[in-house]
Amino acid sequence: MEKKLYPFKFIPVASRRPWGGSALVKELGKSFVECDEDGNEHVIGADELIGESWELADMGMEDSVLSNGWLAGNTISELMETYLERIVGEDVYNYYGRQFPLLIKFLDINDKLSVQVHPDDEIAEERYDSLGKAEIWYVMDAKPGAKMYMGFNREMTAQEFYDRCHDGTVEQVLNVIEPKKGDVIYITPGTVHAADGGLLIAEIQESSDMTFRLYDWGREFVPETARQMHLEEAIDVIDYRPFDPGLYRKGPLWGEEASYEPCRESHCHCGGHCHCDDECHCDDECHCEGECHCEGECHCDEGHHHRHSDEGQVIETLVESPQFNVSKLNLSDPLHIYTEKFESFIVYICIDGAASIQVPSTKENGEACMDNYEFSKGETILVPADMPDFYLVPRDRSTVLLEAVTRPVDDQDPYIDPDTEAYLEGEDYEGLEDGLLDDDGPAAPAGASPLGFFGSSMKS
C-alpha cells in the first residue's frame, strides 16, 4: 500500500551577508547550525551577521533537509526525485520537471543591501540554463528610517545608469519607498532594487539564485568587503522605465492610503492586436473556468480576474503572476482546505501567531483521528498536492499566514491568432482521421495542427 505524504517542515539554513543582522535569531527564534572544515557542527551565535534564512530551497548547492515525519533526513531534491507530481501537482511537474519551483527565505536587512537586478526566465534559460528570478517581499517589520529602493524615479538610459554606478550617484535616480509592516512589493525581473536599515522580510521567489550586483555602496572598492560585481553583464537585463506603482501594495498601517488590489505588472497581453477602446483590461481575464467560487460580488461576466476576497475578509490576494500566486490569510477561525482546488502544492509561511495543519487520518483500529502539524511565526510548511484535504487551524488570535502556490502559464505567441481556422480554404484534407471534419467544416481544437506536427502546448 502506498504511504501517504504529509505536511513537510525543513531545517533552515543561515546565509551570512555584510548587510545582515541578528533579527532572525532574536526575533524569529531561529537556531542555525553549520559545519566547520573538519565536519564538526556548531551553533551560529546571535551576534553573527545573518542576512538570510533559507527555509525551502531546491538549488543543488543548497538543498533543504526535511525535519519531520517518516521521511525526515531526506532533501527536497530527493523527495522530488521519488514522488514527482505527488508533491507539486501534475501541471506543475509537467512544466518545471524535478526542481521544486519556489525558493522561500527570510531576510534581515540591517545595512545597505547592494543595488541589484534579476533576469527573466527567457534570458536566464538562454544564457545560464536557469530559471529567472521574480520575487515578492512581504514586510514583517520596518524600523523608522528603513528604505526600499525599487526601480527608477524617472526614465533612464543604460549609459546614464552605468556612469552613475561608477561615480557613486546612483541613489539619486532610484525610486525610494519608506515601507511599513504589512507592505508587499512584487519585484519583477529587470527591476533594479536595494534596501537599507531595519527590515525583516519574508521572500517568495522562483527557484533561482540569479542575482547581478550593480553597485555596492562603495563596499566594492574596499578589499575587505569587495564582492564580485556584474554591471556590464546585466546592462541589457535592466528595465529603464520608471517604477510601476502597481507592483507596490501598501499594508493596513497606511490607513486610508492602504491598497487592496493584488500586485501585478501593468502590461498588455494583446500581442499587438488590442481591441480595447479605452482602458485595457487584458490582464483581468477570469480564470474561474466555469464554476465561480467568488465569495463576495462576482464580476466574472465583466471579464475581471477572480479575486479571493476584498478588504477586511479572511483571504487577501497579494500577488498574481505567471510564476506564483501569493495570498495573505488573517486566520481567526479554522479553514477546511481542499488541495485539488489549487492543482498545486501549497506553501504556508507564518508571519504572526501560530497555526496547525490537521489532516484527517485513521488509527490502526479503524478509528478516525487527526494528524497534527504545528508551525509558528518564522516557520514554513509545505503541503504536497497529493494530500486531498486538511484543516488550517489558528493557535493564536493574531495568526497571519502567507499562502503560495504555482499555476504554470504557457505564453501565447503574439504572432499566432488562436481564432484562425486550422485549415486552408479550398485545400483537400481527404485521408485525415475521422472526426476532424464535420458537416460544417473543421472540428479540430482551436490552434492545433490538423497534421499533429505540434503538441498542445510548449514551454516558452
CSV table of C-alpha atoms in Angstrom, one decimal:
chain,number,residue,atom,x,y,z
A,1,MET,CA,0.0,0.0,0.0
A,2,GLU,CA,1.3,3.4,-1.0
A,3,LYS,CA,2.2,5.5,2.1
A,4,LYS,CA,0.5,8.9,2.4
A,5,LEU,CA,2.5,12.1,2.1
A,6,TYR,CA,2.1,14.7,4.8
A,7,PRO,CA,3.0,18.4,5.5
A,8,PHE,CA,6.8,18.9,5.3
A,9,LYS,CA,8.9,21.1,7.6
A,10,PHE,CA,12.6,21.8,6.7
A,11,ILE,CA,15.7,22.7,8.6
A,12,PRO,CA,16.5,26.5,8.0
A,13,VAL,CA,20.0,27.3,6.7
A,14,ALA,CA,21.7,30.6,7.6
A,15,SER,CA,23.4,32.7,5.0
A,16,ARG,CA,25.9,35.3,6.2
A,17,ARG,CA,25.7,38.7,4.5
A,18,PRO,CA,27.5,42.0,5.2
A,19,TRP,CA,24.2,43.8,5.4
A,20,GLY,CA,22.6,41.2,7.8
A,21,GLY,CA,21.8,41.5,11.5
A,22,SER,CA,20.5,39.4,14.4
A,23,ALA,CA,16.8,39.6,14.0
A,24,LEU,CA,16.5,36.1,12.5
A,25,VAL,CA,17.8,34.6,15.8
A,26,LYS,CA,16.5,37.2,18.3
A,27,GLU,CA,13.0,37.9,16.8
A,28,LEU,CA,12.2,34.8,14.9
A,29,GLY,CA,13.9,32.4,17.3
A,30,LYS,CA,16.0,30.7,14.6
A,31,SER,CA,18.7,28.3,15.6
A,32,PHE,CA,21.3,27.8,12.9
A,33,VAL,CA,23.9,25.1,12.9
A,34,GLU,CA,26.9,24.9,10.5
A,35,CYS,CA,29.8,22.6,10.0
A,36,ASP,CA,33.5,23.7,10.1
A,37,GLU,CA,36.2,22.5,7.8
A,38,ASP,CA,36.6,19.3,9.9
A,39,GLY,CA,32.9,18.5,9.7
A,40,ASN,CA,32.2,19.5,13.3
A,41,GLU,CA,28.8,21.1,13.9
A,42,HIS,CA,28.4,24.3,16.0
A,43,VAL,CA,25.6,26.7,16.6
A,44,ILE,CA,25.9,30.2,15.0
A,45,GLY,CA,25.9,32.9,17.6
A,46,ALA,CA,23.3,35.6,17.8
A,47,ASP,CA,25.9,38.3,17.3
A,48,GLU,CA,26.8,36.9,13.8
A,49,LEU,CA,25.6,38.9,10.8
A,50,ILE,CA,23.0,36.6,9.3
A,51,GLY,CA,21.2,38.2,6.3
A,52,GLU,CA,19.1,35.3,5.1
A,53,SER,CA,17.4,32.2,6.4
A,54,TRP,CA,16.8,29.7,3.6
A,55,GLU,CA,13.6,28.0,4.5
A,56,LEU,CA,12.8,25.9,1.5
A,57,ALA,CA,15.4,25.5,-1.3
A,58,ASP,CA,16.0,23.1,-4.1
A,59,MET,CA,19.1,24.7,-5.5
A,60,GLY,CA,21.6,21.9,-5.9
A,61,MET,CA,24.3,23.7,-4.0
A,62,GLU,CA,21.8,24.2,-1.2
A,63,ASP,CA,19.0,21.6,-0.7
A,64,SER,CA,16.6,21.9,2.3
A,65,VAL,CA,16.6,18.8,4.6
A,66,LEU,CA,13.2,17.5,5.8
A,67,SER,CA,13.0,17.7,9.7
A,68,ASN,CA,9.7,15.8,10.4
A,69,GLY,CA,7.9,12.6,9.8
A,70,TRP,CA,9.0,9.3,8.4
A,71,LEU,CA,10.8,11.0,5.5
A,72,ALA,CA,13.0,13.1,7.8
A,73,GLY,CA,16.6,13.4,6.7
A,74,ASN,CA,15.8,13.5,3.0
A,75,THR,CA,16.4,16.6,1.0
A,76,ILE,CA,13.7,18.3,-1.1
A,77,SER,CA,15.5,17.2,-4.3
A,78,GLU,CA,15.5,13.6,-3.1
A,79,LEU,CA,11.8,13.9,-2.4
A,80,MET,CA,11.2,15.4,-5.8
A,81,GLU,CA,13.1,12.5,-7.5
A,82,THR,CA,11.0,10.0,-5.7
A,83,TYR,CA,7.5,11.5,-5.5
A,84,LEU,CA,7.5,13.8,-8.5
A,85,GLU,CA,4.0,15.2,-9.2
A,86,ARG,CA,2.7,13.8,-5.9
A,87,ILE,CA,4.5,16.7,-4.3
A,88,VAL,CA,4.0,19.6,-6.7
A,89,GLY,CA,0.9,18.6,-8.8
A,90,GLU,CA,0.7,17.2,-12.3
A,91,ASP,CA,0.6,20.5,-14.2
A,92,VAL,CA,3.5,22.0,-12.1
A,93,TYR,CA,5.6,18.9,-12.6
A,94,ASN,CA,5.0,18.8,-16.4
A,95,TYR,CA,6.1,22.4,-16.6
A,96,TYR,CA,9.1,22.6,-14.2
A,97,GLY,CA,10.2,19.0,-14.0
A,98,ARG,CA,12.0,17.7,-10.9
A,99,GLN,CA,13.1,21.0,-9.5
A,100,PHE,CA,10.8,22.4,-6.8
A,101,PRO,CA,9.8,25.8,-8.4
A,102,LEU,CA,9.9,28.1,-5.4
A,103,LEU,CA,12.6,29.3,-3.0
A,104,ILE,CA,11.4,30.6,0.4
A,105,LYS,CA,13.6,32.9,2.6
A,106,PHE,CA,13.5,35.3,5.5
A,107,LEU,CA,15.7,38.4,5.1
A,108,ASP,CA,17.2,40.6,7.9
A,109,ILE,CA,18.4,43.8,6.1
A,110,ASN,CA,20.2,45.7,8.8
A,111,ASP,CA,22.5,47.7,6.5
A,112,LYS,CA,22.6,48.6,2.8
A,113,LEU,CA,21.6,45.8,0.5
A,114,SER,CA,23.5,46.0,-2.8
A,115,VAL,CA,21.8,47.6,-5.8
A,116,GLN,CA,20.9,44.5,-7.9
A,117,VAL,CA,18.7,43.1,-10.6
A,118,HIS,CA,17.5,39.7,-11.7
A,119,PRO,CA,17.0,38.3,-15.2
A,120,ASP,CA,13.7,37.0,-16.6
A,121,ASP,CA,13.1,33.3,-17.4
A,122,GLU,CA,14.0,33.7,-21.1
A,123,ILE,CA,17.4,35.4,-20.6
A,124,ALA,CA,18.3,33.1,-17.7
A,125,GLU,CA,17.4,30.0,-19.7
A,126,GLU,CA,19.3,31.1,-22.9
A,127,ARG,CA,22.5,32.3,-21.1
A,128,TYR,CA,22.7,30.4,-17.9
A,129,ASP,CA,20.4,27.3,-18.2
A,130,SER,CA,18.5,28.5,-15.2
A,131,LEU,CA,15.1,29.9,-14.1
A,132,GLY,CA,14.9,33.7,-13.9
A,133,LYS,CA,14.0,35.4,-10.7
A,134,ALA,CA,10.7,37.1,-10.0
A,135,GLU,CA,10.1,37.6,-6.2
A,136,ILE,CA,8.0,39.2,-3.6
A,137,TRP,CA,8.9,40.9,-0.4
A,138,TYR,CA,6.4,40.9,2.4
A,139,VAL,CA,7.5,43.4,5.1
A,140,MET,CA,7.2,41.7,8.5
A,141,ASP,CA,8.8,44.6,10.3
A,142,ALA,CA,10.2,48.0,9.3
A,143,LYS,CA,12.1,50.3,11.7
A,144,PRO,CA,11.9,54.0,11.4
A,145,GLY,CA,14.1,55.2,8.6
A,146,ALA,CA,14.1,51.9,6.7
A,147,LYS,CA,14.1,52.3,2.9
A,148,MET,CA,13.5,50.2,-0.1
A,149,TYR,CA,14.8,51.3,-3.5
A,150,MET,CA,12.6,50.0,-6.3
A,151,GLY,CA,13.2,50.9,-9.9
A,152,PHE,CA,13.8,54.4,-11.1
A,153,ASN,CA,12.1,57.7,-10.3
A,154,ARG,CA,12.3,58.7,-14.0
A,155,GLU,CA,13.1,57.3,-17.4
A,156,MET,CA,16.7,56.2,-17.5
A,157,THR,CA,19.3,55.2,-20.2
A,158,ALA,CA,21.8,52.5,-19.9
A,159,GLN,CA,24.7,55.0,-20.3
A,160,GLU,CA,23.5,57.3,-17.5
A,161,PHE,CA,22.9,54.4,-15.1
A,162,TYR,CA,26.3,52.9,-15.9
A,163,ASP,CA,28.0,56.2,-15.3
A,164,ARG,CA,26.1,56.8,-12.0
A,165,CYS,CA,27.1,53.3,-10.7
A,166,HIS,CA,30.8,54.3,-11.3
A,167,ASP,CA,30.6,57.8,-9.8
A,168,GLY,CA,28.5,56.9,-6.8
A,169,THR,CA,25.4,59.0,-7.7
A,170,VAL,CA,23.0,56.1,-8.5
A,171,GLU,CA,20.9,56.7,-5.4
A,172,GLN,CA,19.7,60.0,-6.9
A,173,VAL,CA,17.7,58.2,-9.6
A,174,LEU,CA,16.3,55.3,-7.6
A,175,ASN,CA,12.7,55.3,-6.6
A,176,VAL,CA,12.5,55.4,-2.8
A,177,ILE,CA,9.8,53.7,-0.7
A,178,GLU,CA,9.6,54.1,3.1
A,179,PRO,CA,7.8,50.8,4.0
A,180,LYS,CA,5.6,49.9,6.9
A,181,LYS,CA,4.8,46.5,8.4
A,182,GLY,CA,2.4,44.6,6.1
A,183,ASP,CA,3.5,46.2,2.8
A,184,VAL,CA,4.1,44.0,-0.2
A,185,ILE,CA,6.5,44.5,-3.2
A,186,TYR,CA,6.4,42.4,-6.3
A,187,ILE,CA,9.9,42.6,-7.7
A,188,THR,CA,9.7,41.8,-11.4
A,189,PRO,CA,12.8,40.6,-13.4
A,190,GLY,CA,14.6,43.7,-14.7
A,191,THR,CA,13.7,45.9,-11.7
A,192,VAL,CA,16.8,47.5,-10.1
A,193,HIS,CA,16.3,47.3,-6.3
A,194,ALA,CA,18.1,47.7,-3.0
A,195,ALA,CA,17.1,48.3,0.7
A,196,ASP,CA,18.6,49.8,3.8
A,197,GLY,CA,18.2,49.7,7.6
A,198,GLY,CA,15.9,47.7,9.8
A,199,LEU,CA,13.8,45.4,7.6
A,200,LEU,CA,12.6,42.0,8.3
A,201,ILE,CA,11.2,40.4,5.2
A,202,ALA,CA,9.5,37.2,4.0
A,203,GLU,CA,10.7,36.5,0.5
A,204,ILE,CA,9.0,34.2,-2.0
A,205,GLN,CA,10.8,33.8,-5.4
A,206,GLU,CA,11.4,31.5,-8.3
A,207,SER,CA,13.8,28.7,-7.6
A,208,SER,CA,16.9,30.6,-8.8
A,209,ASP,CA,19.8,32.5,-7.3
A,210,MET,CA,20.4,34.6,-10.4
A,211,THR,CA,21.4,38.0,-8.9
A,212,PHE,CA,23.5,40.6,-10.6
A,213,ARG,CA,25.1,43.2,-8.3
A,214,LEU,CA,25.3,46.6,-9.9
A,215,TYR,CA,26.5,48.9,-7.1
A,216,ASP,CA,27.5,48.0,-3.5
A,217,TRP,CA,27.5,51.5,-1.9
A,218,GLY,CA,31.3,51.7,-2.0
A,219,ARG,CA,32.0,48.3,-0.4
A,220,GLU,CA,33.2,47.0,-3.8
A,221,PHE,CA,36.2,49.4,-3.6
A,222,VAL,CA,37.4,48.1,-0.2
A,223,PRO,CA,39.4,44.9,-0.3
A,224,GLU,CA,37.9,43.5,2.9
A,225,THR,CA,34.3,44.0,1.8
A,226,ALA,CA,34.6,43.7,-2.0
A,227,ARG,CA,32.3,41.3,-3.8
A,228,GLN,CA,32.0,40.4,-7.4
A,229,MET,CA,30.1,42.9,-9.4
A,230,HIS,CA,28.1,42.2,-12.6
A,231,LEU,CA,27.2,45.7,-14.1
A,232,GLU,CA,28.5,45.0,-17.6
A,233,GLU,CA,26.9,41.6,-17.7
A,234,ALA,CA,23.5,42.9,-16.6
A,235,ILE,CA,23.3,46.1,-18.6
A,236,ASP,CA,20.7,44.7,-21.1
A,237,VAL,CA,18.7,42.9,-18.3
A,238,ILE,CA,17.6,46.2,-16.7
A,239,ASP,CA,14.2,47.8,-17.1
A,240,TYR,CA,15.0,51.5,-17.5
A,241,ARG,CA,11.4,52.7,-17.2
A,242,PRO,CA,10.0,54.5,-14.1
A,243,PHE,CA,8.8,52.1,-11.3
A,244,ASP,CA,5.3,50.8,-11.8
A,245,PRO,CA,3.3,51.7,-8.7
A,246,GLY,CA,1.0,48.7,-9.4
A,247,LEU,CA,3.9,46.5,-8.0
A,248,TYR,CA,3.6,48.0,-4.6
A,249,ARG,CA,0.8,47.2,-2.2
A,250,LYS,CA,0.5,49.4,0.9
A,251,GLY,CA,-0.5,47.5,4.0
A,252,PRO,CA,-3.1,48.2,6.7
A,253,LEU,CA,-0.8,50.6,8.7
A,254,TRP,CA,-1.3,53.1,5.9
A,255,GLY,CA,-4.9,53.6,6.9
A,256,GLU,CA,-6.9,55.3,4.2
A,257,GLU,CA,-3.9,55.0,1.8
A,258,ALA,CA,-3.8,51.2,2.2
A,259,SER,CA,-4.3,49.3,-1.1
A,260,TYR,CA,-6.1,46.0,-1.5
A,261,GLU,CA,-5.6,45.2,-5.2
A,262,PRO,CA,-3.1,42.4,-5.9
A,263,CYS,CA,0.3,43.4,-7.2
A,264,ARG,CA,0.5,42.9,-10.9
A,265,GLU,CA,2.6,44.0,-13.9
A,266,SER,CA,0.7,46.7,-15.9
A,267,HIS,CA,1.3,45.4,-19.4
A,268,CYS,CA,-1.0,44.3,-22.2
A,269,HIS,CA,-1.0,40.7,-23.4
A,270,CYS,CA,-3.0,41.5,-26.6
A,271,GLY,CA,0.0,40.6,-28.7
A,272,GLY,CA,-0.2,43.9,-30.6
A,273,HIS,CA,-3.9,43.4,-31.5
A,274,CYS,CA,-5.6,45.3,-28.7
A,275,HIS,CA,-9.3,46.0,-29.3
A,276,CYS,CA,-9.8,47.9,-26.0
A,277,ASP,CA,-11.4,51.2,-26.9
A,278,ASP,CA,-10.2,53.0,-23.9
A,279,GLU,CA,-8.6,51.4,-20.8
A,280,CYS,CA,-7.0,48.0,-21.3
A,281,HIS,CA,-8.3,45.1,-19.2
A,282,CYS,CA,-6.3,42.4,-20.8
A,283,ASP,CA,-4.7,41.4,-17.5
A,284,ASP,CA,-8.1,41.0,-16.0
A,285,GLU,CA,-9.1,37.7,-17.6
A,286,CYS,CA,-11.3,35.5,-15.4
A,287,HIS,CA,-9.8,32.1,-14.6
A,288,CYS,CA,-12.8,30.6,-12.8
A,289,GLU,CA,-13.2,28.1,-15.6
A,290,GLY,CA,-17.0,27.6,-15.4
A,291,GLU,CA,-18.0,27.3,-11.7
A,292,CYS,CA,-17.3,30.6,-9.9
A,293,HIS,CA,-16.1,30.4,-6.3
A,294,CYS,CA,-16.3,34.2,-5.6
A,295,GLU,CA,-17.3,34.7,-2.0
A,296,GLY,CA,-18.4,38.3,-2.5
A,297,GLU,CA,-19.7,40.2,-5.5
A,298,CYS,CA,-18.9,38.4,-8.7
A,299,HIS,CA,-17.5,40.3,-11.7
A,300,CYS,CA,-16.7,37.3,-13.8
A,301,ASP,CA,-19.2,38.3,-16.5
A,302,GLU,CA,-17.4,41.6,-16.8
A,303,GLY,CA,-14.1,39.8,-17.7
A,304,HIS,CA,-12.3,40.5,-14.5
A,305,HIS,CA,-9.9,38.2,-12.7
A,306,HIS,CA,-11.4,36.2,-9.9
A,307,ARG,CA,-10.2,37.5,-6.5
A,308,HIS,CA,-10.4,35.5,-3.3
A,309,SER,CA,-11.7,38.4,-1.2
A,310,ASP,CA,-11.9,42.1,-0.6
A,311,GLU,CA,-10.8,44.4,2.2
A,312,GLY,CA,-11.5,43.1,5.7
A,313,GLN,CA,-12.0,39.4,4.8
A,314,VAL,CA,-10.0,36.4,5.7
A,315,ILE,CA,-8.1,35.9,2.5
A,316,GLU,CA,-6.4,38.7,0.6
A,317,THR,CA,-4.7,38.2,-2.8
A,318,LEU,CA,-1.3,39.9,-2.6
A,319,VAL,CA,0.4,39.0,-5.9
A,320,GLU,CA,-0.8,37.4,-9.1
A,321,SER,CA,1.9,36.4,-11.5
A,322,PRO,CA,2.8,33.7,-14.0
A,323,GLN,CA,5.5,32.4,-11.5
A,324,PHE,CA,3.4,32.2,-8.4
A,325,ASN,CA,0.2,33.5,-6.6
A,326,VAL,CA,0.5,34.7,-3.0
A,327,SER,CA,-2.3,35.3,-0.6
A,328,LYS,CA,-2.5,36.6,3.0
A,329,LEU,CA,-4.6,34.7,5.4
A,330,ASN,CA,-5.9,36.5,8.5
A,331,LEU,CA,-6.6,33.3,10.3
A,332,SER,CA,-9.1,33.6,13.2
A,333,ASP,CA,-11.2,30.5,12.6
A,334,PRO,CA,-10.4,27.1,11.2
A,335,LEU,CA,-10.5,26.7,7.4
A,336,HIS,CA,-11.2,23.4,5.5
A,337,ILE,CA,-8.8,23.4,2.5
A,338,TYR,CA,-9.3,21.1,-0.5
A,339,THR,CA,-5.9,20.8,-2.2
A,340,GLU,CA,-7.3,19.7,-5.5
A,341,LYS,CA,-8.8,23.2,-5.9
A,342,PHE,CA,-5.3,24.6,-6.2
A,343,GLU,CA,-3.9,22.0,-8.6
A,344,SER,CA,-0.6,22.7,-6.9
A,345,PHE,CA,1.4,22.2,-3.8
A,346,ILE,CA,0.7,24.9,-1.1
A,347,VAL,CA,3.4,26.6,0.9
A,348,TYR,CA,2.4,28.4,4.2
A,349,ILE,CA,4.7,30.9,5.9
A,350,CYS,CA,3.7,32.0,9.4
A,351,ILE,CA,4.1,35.8,9.7
A,352,ASP,CA,2.5,36.2,13.1
A,353,GLY,CA,1.0,33.9,15.7
A,354,ALA,CA,0.8,30.2,15.2
A,355,ALA,CA,-1.3,27.6,13.4
A,356,SER,CA,-1.6,23.9,12.9
A,357,ILE,CA,-2.4,21.8,9.9
A,358,GLN,CA,-4.8,18.9,10.9
A,359,VAL,CA,-5.0,16.1,8.4
A,360,PRO,CA,-7.9,13.5,8.6
A,361,SER,CA,-6.4,10.1,9.3
A,362,THR,CA,-7.3,6.6,10.6
A,363,LYS,CA,-5.8,4.7,13.5
A,364,GLU,CA,-4.8,1.1,13.2
A,365,ASN,CA,-8.1,0.0,14.8
A,366,GLY,CA,-10.0,1.9,12.2
A,367,GLU,CA,-10.9,4.9,14.5
A,368,ALA,CA,-11.0,8.3,12.8
A,369,CYS,CA,-8.4,10.8,14.0
A,370,MET,CA,-6.5,13.9,13.1
A,371,ASP,CA,-2.7,14.1,12.5
A,372,ASN,CA,-1.5,17.5,13.8
A,373,TYR,CA,1.4,19.6,12.3
A,374,GLU,CA,2.1,22.8,14.1
A,375,PHE,CA,4.1,25.8,13.0
A,376,SER,CA,4.6,29.3,14.4
A,377,LYS,CA,6.0,32.7,13.5
A,378,GLY,CA,9.0,32.4,11.3
A,379,GLU,CA,8.3,28.8,10.2
A,380,THR,CA,7.4,27.4,6.8
A,381,ILE,CA,5.5,24.3,5.9
A,382,LEU,CA,4.9,22.6,2.5
A,383,VAL,CA,1.6,20.8,1.8
A,384,PRO,CA,2.0,18.3,-1.0
A,385,ALA,CA,-0.5,18.4,-3.8
A,386,ASP,CA,-1.2,14.7,-3.2
A,387,MET,CA,-3.0,15.5,0.1
A,388,PRO,CA,-6.7,15.6,-0.7
A,389,ASP,CA,-7.8,17.9,2.2
A,390,PHE,CA,-6.8,19.3,5.6
A,391,TYR,CA,-7.9,21.8,8.2
A,392,LEU,CA,-5.9,25.0,8.8
A,393,VAL,CA,-6.4,25.9,12.5
A,394,PRO,CA,-5.2,29.0,14.3
A,395,ARG,CA,-3.4,28.5,17.6
A,396,ASP,CA,-3.2,32.3,18.3
A,397,ARG,CA,-5.8,35.0,17.8
A,398,SER,CA,-3.4,37.1,15.7
A,399,THR,CA,-2.3,34.4,13.3
A,400,VAL,CA,-1.3,35.7,9.9
A,401,LEU,CA,-0.1,33.3,7.1
A,402,LEU,CA,1.2,33.7,3.6
A,403,GLU,CA,0.0,31.1,1.2
A,404,ALA,CA,1.9,30.5,-2.0
A,405,VAL,CA,1.0,28.3,-5.0
A,406,THR,CA,2.3,27.9,-8.5
A,407,ARG,CA,0.0,27.8,-11.6
A,408,PRO,CA,2.1,27.4,-14.8
A,409,VAL,CA,1.0,29.5,-17.7
A,410,ASP,CA,2.2,28.9,-21.3
A,411,ASP,CA,2.5,32.3,-23.0
A,412,GLN,CA,0.7,32.6,-26.3
A,413,ASP,CA,3.0,33.6,-29.2
A,414,PRO,CA,1.8,37.1,-30.1
A,415,TYR,CA,2.2,36.3,-33.8
A,416,ILE,CA,-0.3,33.4,-33.5
A,417,ASP,CA,-4.0,34.2,-33.8
A,418,PRO,CA,-5.9,31.5,-31.9
A,419,ASP,CA,-9.1,32.3,-33.7
A,420,THR,CA,-7.6,31.4,-37.1
A,421,GLU,CA,-9.0,28.3,-38.7
A,422,ALA,CA,-6.6,25.3,-38.7
A,423,TYR,CA,-7.4,24.5,-42.3
A,424,LEU,CA,-6.7,26.4,-45.5
A,425,GLU,CA,-9.8,27.2,-47.6
A,426,GLY,CA,-10.0,25.2,-50.8
A,427,GLU,CA,-7.4,22.5,-49.8
A,428,ASP,CA,-8.2,18.8,-49.9
A,429,TYR,CA,-7.9,17.1,-46.5
A,430,GLU,CA,-9.1,13.7,-47.6
A,431,GLY,CA,-7.4,10.9,-45.6
A,432,LEU,CA,-7.4,12.7,-42.2
A,433,GLU,CA,-8.7,10.8,-39.2
A,434,ASP,CA,-12.5,10.6,-38.8
A,435,GLY,CA,-13.9,13.2,-36.6
A,436,LEU,CA,-11.5,16.0,-37.6
A,437,LEU,CA,-14.0,17.3,-40.1
A,438,ASP,CA,-17.8,17.6,-39.7
A,439,ASP,CA,-20.5,18.9,-41.9
A,440,ASP,CA,-19.8,22.5,-41.1
A,441,GLY,CA,-16.0,22.4,-41.5
A,442,PRO,CA,-13.1,21.8,-39.2
A,443,ALA,CA,-13.7,20.3,-35.7
A,444,ALA,CA,-10.1,20.3,-34.6
A,445,PRO,CA,-9.1,22.1,-31.3
A,446,ALA,CA,-8.5,25.8,-31.8
A,447,GLY,CA,-4.9,26.5,-32.6
A,448,ALA,CA,-4.0,22.8,-33.1
A,449,SER,CA,-2.2,21.5,-36.2
A,450,PRO,CA,-4.6,19.1,-38.0
A,451,LEU,CA,-1.5,17.1,-39.0
A,452,GLY,CA,-0.3,16.7,-35.5
A,453,PHE,CA,3.1,18.4,-36.0
A,454,PHE,CA,2.9,20.3,-32.8
A,455,GLY,CA,1.9,19.4,-29.2
A,456,SER,CA,-0.9,21.2,-27.4
A,457,SER,CA,1.5,23.4,-25.5
A,458,MET,CA,5.1,24.2,-25.3
A,459,LYS,CA,7.2,25.9,-22.6
A,460,SER,CA,8.4,29.2,-23.8
